[in-house]
Tab-separated table of C-alpha atoms in Angstrom:
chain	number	residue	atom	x	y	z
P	1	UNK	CA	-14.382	20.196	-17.665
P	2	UNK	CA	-16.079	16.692	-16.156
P	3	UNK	CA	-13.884	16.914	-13.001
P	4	UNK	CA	-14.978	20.464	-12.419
P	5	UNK	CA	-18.835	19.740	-13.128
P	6	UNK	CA	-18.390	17.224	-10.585
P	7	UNK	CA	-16.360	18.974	-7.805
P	8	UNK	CA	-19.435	21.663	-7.856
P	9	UNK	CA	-19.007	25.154	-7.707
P	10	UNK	CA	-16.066	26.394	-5.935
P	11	UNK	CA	-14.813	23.497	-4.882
P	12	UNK	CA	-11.110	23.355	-5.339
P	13	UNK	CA	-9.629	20.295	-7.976
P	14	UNK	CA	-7.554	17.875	-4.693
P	15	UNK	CA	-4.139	18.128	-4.563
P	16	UNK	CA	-2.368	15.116	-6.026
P	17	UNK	CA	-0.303	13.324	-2.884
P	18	UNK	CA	2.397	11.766	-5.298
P	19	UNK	CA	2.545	10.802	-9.087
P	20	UNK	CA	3.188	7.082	-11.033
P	21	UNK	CA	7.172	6.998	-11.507
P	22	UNK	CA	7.011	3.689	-13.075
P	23	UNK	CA	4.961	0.979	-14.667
P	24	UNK	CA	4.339	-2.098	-16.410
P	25	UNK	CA	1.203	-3.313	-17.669
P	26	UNK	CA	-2.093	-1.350	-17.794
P	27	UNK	CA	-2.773	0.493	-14.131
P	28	UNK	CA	-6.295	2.178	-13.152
P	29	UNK	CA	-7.036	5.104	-10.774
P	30	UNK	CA	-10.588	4.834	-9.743
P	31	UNK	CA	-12.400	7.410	-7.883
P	32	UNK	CA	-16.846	7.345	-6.908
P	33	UNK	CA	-16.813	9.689	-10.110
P	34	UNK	CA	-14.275	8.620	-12.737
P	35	UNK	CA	-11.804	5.972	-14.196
P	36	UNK	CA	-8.458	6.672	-15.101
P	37	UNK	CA	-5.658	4.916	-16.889
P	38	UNK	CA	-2.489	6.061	-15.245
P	39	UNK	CA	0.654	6.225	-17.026
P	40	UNK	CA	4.509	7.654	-16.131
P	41	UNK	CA	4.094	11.001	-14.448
P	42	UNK	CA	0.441	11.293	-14.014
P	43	UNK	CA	-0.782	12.434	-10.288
P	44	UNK	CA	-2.536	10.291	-7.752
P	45	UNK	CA	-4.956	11.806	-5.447
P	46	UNK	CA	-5.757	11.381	-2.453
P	47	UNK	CA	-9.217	8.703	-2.400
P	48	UNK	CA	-7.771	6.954	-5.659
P	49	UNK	CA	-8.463	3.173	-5.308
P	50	UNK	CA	-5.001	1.932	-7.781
P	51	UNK	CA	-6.073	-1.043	-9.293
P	52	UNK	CA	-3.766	-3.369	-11.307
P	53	UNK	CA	-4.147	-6.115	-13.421
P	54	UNK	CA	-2.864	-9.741	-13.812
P	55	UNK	CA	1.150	-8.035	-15.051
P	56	UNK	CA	0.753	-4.970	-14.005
P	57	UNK	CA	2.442	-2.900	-11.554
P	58	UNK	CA	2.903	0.536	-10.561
P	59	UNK	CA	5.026	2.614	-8.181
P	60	UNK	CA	3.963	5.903	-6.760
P	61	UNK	CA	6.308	8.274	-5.367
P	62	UNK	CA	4.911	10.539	-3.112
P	63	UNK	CA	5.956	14.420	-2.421
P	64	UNK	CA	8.014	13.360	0.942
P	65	UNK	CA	9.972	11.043	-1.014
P	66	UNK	CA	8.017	8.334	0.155
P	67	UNK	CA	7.134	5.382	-2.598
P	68	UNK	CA	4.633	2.361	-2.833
P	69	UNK	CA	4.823	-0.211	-5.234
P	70	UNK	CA	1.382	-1.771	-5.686
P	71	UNK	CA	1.949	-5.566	-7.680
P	72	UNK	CA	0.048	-7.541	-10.331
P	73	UNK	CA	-3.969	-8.396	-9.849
P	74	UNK	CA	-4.143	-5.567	-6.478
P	75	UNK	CA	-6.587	-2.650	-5.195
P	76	UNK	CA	-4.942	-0.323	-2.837
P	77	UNK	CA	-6.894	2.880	-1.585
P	78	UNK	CA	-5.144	5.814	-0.571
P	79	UNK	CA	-7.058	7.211	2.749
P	80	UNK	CA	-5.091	9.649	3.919
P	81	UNK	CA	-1.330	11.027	2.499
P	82	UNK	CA	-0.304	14.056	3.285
P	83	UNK	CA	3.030	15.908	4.445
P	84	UNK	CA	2.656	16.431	8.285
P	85	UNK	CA	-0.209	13.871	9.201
P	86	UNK	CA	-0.775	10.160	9.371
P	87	UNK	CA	-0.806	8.467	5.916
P	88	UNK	CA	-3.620	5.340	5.661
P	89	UNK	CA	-3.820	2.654	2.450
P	90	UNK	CA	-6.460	0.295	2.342
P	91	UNK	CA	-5.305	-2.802	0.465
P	92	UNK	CA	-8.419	-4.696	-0.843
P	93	UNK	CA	-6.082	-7.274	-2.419
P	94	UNK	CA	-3.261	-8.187	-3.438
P	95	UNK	CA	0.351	-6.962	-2.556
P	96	UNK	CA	2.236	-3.530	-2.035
P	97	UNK	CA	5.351	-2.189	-0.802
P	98	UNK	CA	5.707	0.373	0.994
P	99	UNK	CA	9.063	2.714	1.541
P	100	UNK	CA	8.677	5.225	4.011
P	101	UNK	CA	11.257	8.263	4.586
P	102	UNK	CA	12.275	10.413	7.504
P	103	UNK	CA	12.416	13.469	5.729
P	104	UNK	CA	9.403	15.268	7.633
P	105	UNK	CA	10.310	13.749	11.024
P	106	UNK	CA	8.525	10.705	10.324
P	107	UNK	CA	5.055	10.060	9.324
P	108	UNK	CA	2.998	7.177	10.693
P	109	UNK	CA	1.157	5.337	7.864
P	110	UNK	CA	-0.964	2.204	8.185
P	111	UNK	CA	-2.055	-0.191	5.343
P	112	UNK	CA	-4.866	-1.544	6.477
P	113	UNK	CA	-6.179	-5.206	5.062
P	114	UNK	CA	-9.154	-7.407	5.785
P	115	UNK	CA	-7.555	-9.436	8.823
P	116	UNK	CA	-4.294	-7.280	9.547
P	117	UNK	CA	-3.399	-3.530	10.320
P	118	UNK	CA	0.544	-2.435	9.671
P	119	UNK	CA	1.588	0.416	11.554
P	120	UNK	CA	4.568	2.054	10.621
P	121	UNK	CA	6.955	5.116	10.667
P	122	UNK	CA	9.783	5.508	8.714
P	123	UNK	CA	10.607	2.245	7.520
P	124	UNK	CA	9.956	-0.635	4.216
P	125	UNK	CA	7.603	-3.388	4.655
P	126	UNK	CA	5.493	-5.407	2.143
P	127	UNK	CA	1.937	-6.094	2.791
P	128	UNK	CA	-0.206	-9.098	0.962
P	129	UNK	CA	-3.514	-9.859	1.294
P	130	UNK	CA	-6.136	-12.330	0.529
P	131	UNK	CA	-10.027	-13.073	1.831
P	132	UNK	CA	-8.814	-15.262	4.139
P	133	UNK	CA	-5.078	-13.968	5.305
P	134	UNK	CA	-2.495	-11.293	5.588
P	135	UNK	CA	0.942	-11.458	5.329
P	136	UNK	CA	2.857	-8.504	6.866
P	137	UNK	CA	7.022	-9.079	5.901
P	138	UNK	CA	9.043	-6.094	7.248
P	139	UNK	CA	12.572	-5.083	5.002
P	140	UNK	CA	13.958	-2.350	7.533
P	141	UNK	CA	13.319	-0.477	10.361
P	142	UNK	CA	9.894	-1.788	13.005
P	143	UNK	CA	6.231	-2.731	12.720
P	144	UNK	CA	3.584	-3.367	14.519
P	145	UNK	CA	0.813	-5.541	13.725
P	146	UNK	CA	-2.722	-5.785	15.043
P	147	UNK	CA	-5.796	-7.549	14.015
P	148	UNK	CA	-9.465	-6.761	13.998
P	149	UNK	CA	-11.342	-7.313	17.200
P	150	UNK	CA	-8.240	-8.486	19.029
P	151	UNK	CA	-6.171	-6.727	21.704
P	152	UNK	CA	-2.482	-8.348	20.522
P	153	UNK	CA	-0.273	-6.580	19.225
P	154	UNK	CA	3.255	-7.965	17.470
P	155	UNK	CA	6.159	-6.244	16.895
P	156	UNK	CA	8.351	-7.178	13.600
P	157	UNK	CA	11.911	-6.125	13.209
P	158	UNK	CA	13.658	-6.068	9.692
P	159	UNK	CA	13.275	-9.557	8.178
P	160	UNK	CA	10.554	-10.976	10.255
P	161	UNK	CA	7.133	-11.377	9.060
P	162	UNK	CA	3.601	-12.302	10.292
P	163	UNK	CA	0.747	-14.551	8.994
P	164	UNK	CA	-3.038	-12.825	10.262
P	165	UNK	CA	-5.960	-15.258	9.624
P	166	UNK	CA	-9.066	-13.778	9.337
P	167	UNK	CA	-10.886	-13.697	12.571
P	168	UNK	CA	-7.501	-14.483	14.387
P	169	UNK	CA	-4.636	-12.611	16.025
P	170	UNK	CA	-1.222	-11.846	14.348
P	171	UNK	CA	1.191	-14.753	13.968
P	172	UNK	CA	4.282	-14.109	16.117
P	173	UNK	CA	7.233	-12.375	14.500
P	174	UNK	CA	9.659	-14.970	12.828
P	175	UNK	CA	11.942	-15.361	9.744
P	176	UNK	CA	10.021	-16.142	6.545
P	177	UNK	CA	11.645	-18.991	3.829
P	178	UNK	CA	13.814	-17.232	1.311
P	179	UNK	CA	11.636	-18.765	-1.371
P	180	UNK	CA	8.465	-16.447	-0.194
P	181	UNK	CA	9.939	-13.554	0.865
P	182	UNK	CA	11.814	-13.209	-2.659
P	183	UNK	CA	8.373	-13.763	-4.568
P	184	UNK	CA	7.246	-10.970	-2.371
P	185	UNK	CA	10.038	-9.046	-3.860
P	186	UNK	CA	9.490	-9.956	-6.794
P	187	UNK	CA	6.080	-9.390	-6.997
P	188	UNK	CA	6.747	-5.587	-5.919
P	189	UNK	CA	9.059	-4.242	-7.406
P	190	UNK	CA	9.654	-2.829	-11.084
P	191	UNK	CA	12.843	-2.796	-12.909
């Protein structure tokens, strides 16, 4: 009754973009008008800000087949997701993964952070984010990496990553210690 006070009169409910397929820990969906707790199965809409706390994490499988996994203490917003455009994530902080599929052709999707942009299609990378830096790590397929107010632009192939300071352009592509990219891994994924 609340959501439909506060989508007006006839305005239609959104369309959820994908639903919580697994989680540990308590998860929140946060829209301007409401709060949610998500749990196993619940939608997530498009303009959801997923916020997780210090041992929580969440993944989201979307309706392409798609999936990100957003780790412990993170805020991701889903922008845009939706079958036959450009999907967008704005990662506030923290950490996410982010499996795409080829099943409608490809989709370009961004995750956006404070001193990085990842552009992919069709491929797995893992994003983290703090104030001051962005990591970008890719785990198959091609990305490219840009940074606010510069013209560079770096290309990553499966196991490369790139380090963005803030104000700065990406790092070049090279091969990450074992050590980090495994607490990346770590850090995203669910069992």
């Amino acid at each position: 009754m609340l959501a439909a006070t506060l989508a007006g009169p006839g305005l239609a409910e959104p369309s959820p973009v994908g639903h919580v397929d697994a989680q540990v820990g308590e998860v929140l969906a946060q829209r301007p008008a409401e709060a949610r707790e998500l749990r196993h199965g619940m939608p997530v809409f498009r303009d959801d800000a997923l916020i997780t706390g210090i041992r929580a994490k969440v993944r989201i499988a979307f309706d392409d087949g798609s999936a990100m996994t957003v780790g412990p203490e993170t805020r991701v917003e889903v922008e845009r997701f939706a079958p036959g455009s450009a999907g967008l994530f704005d990662l506030i902080y923290g950490a996410v993964r982010v499996l795409l599929t080829d099943s409608d052709g490809g989709r370009d999707v961004s995750v956006r952070a404070r001193t990085a942009t990842a552009s992919v299609r069709s491929t797995g990378l893992i994003v983290s984010t703090d104030p001051q830096t962005t990591g970008v790590f890719v785990l198959e397929g091609r990305v490219s990496v840009s940074a606010p107010g510069h013209d560079e632009t770096v290309g990553l192939q499966a196991g490369q990553g790139s380090d963005i300071p803030l104000g700065e352009p990406p790092g070049r592509a090279k091969r990450w210690p074992p050590a980090r990219v495994e607490a990346l891994r770590a850090r995203t994924r669910i069992e």
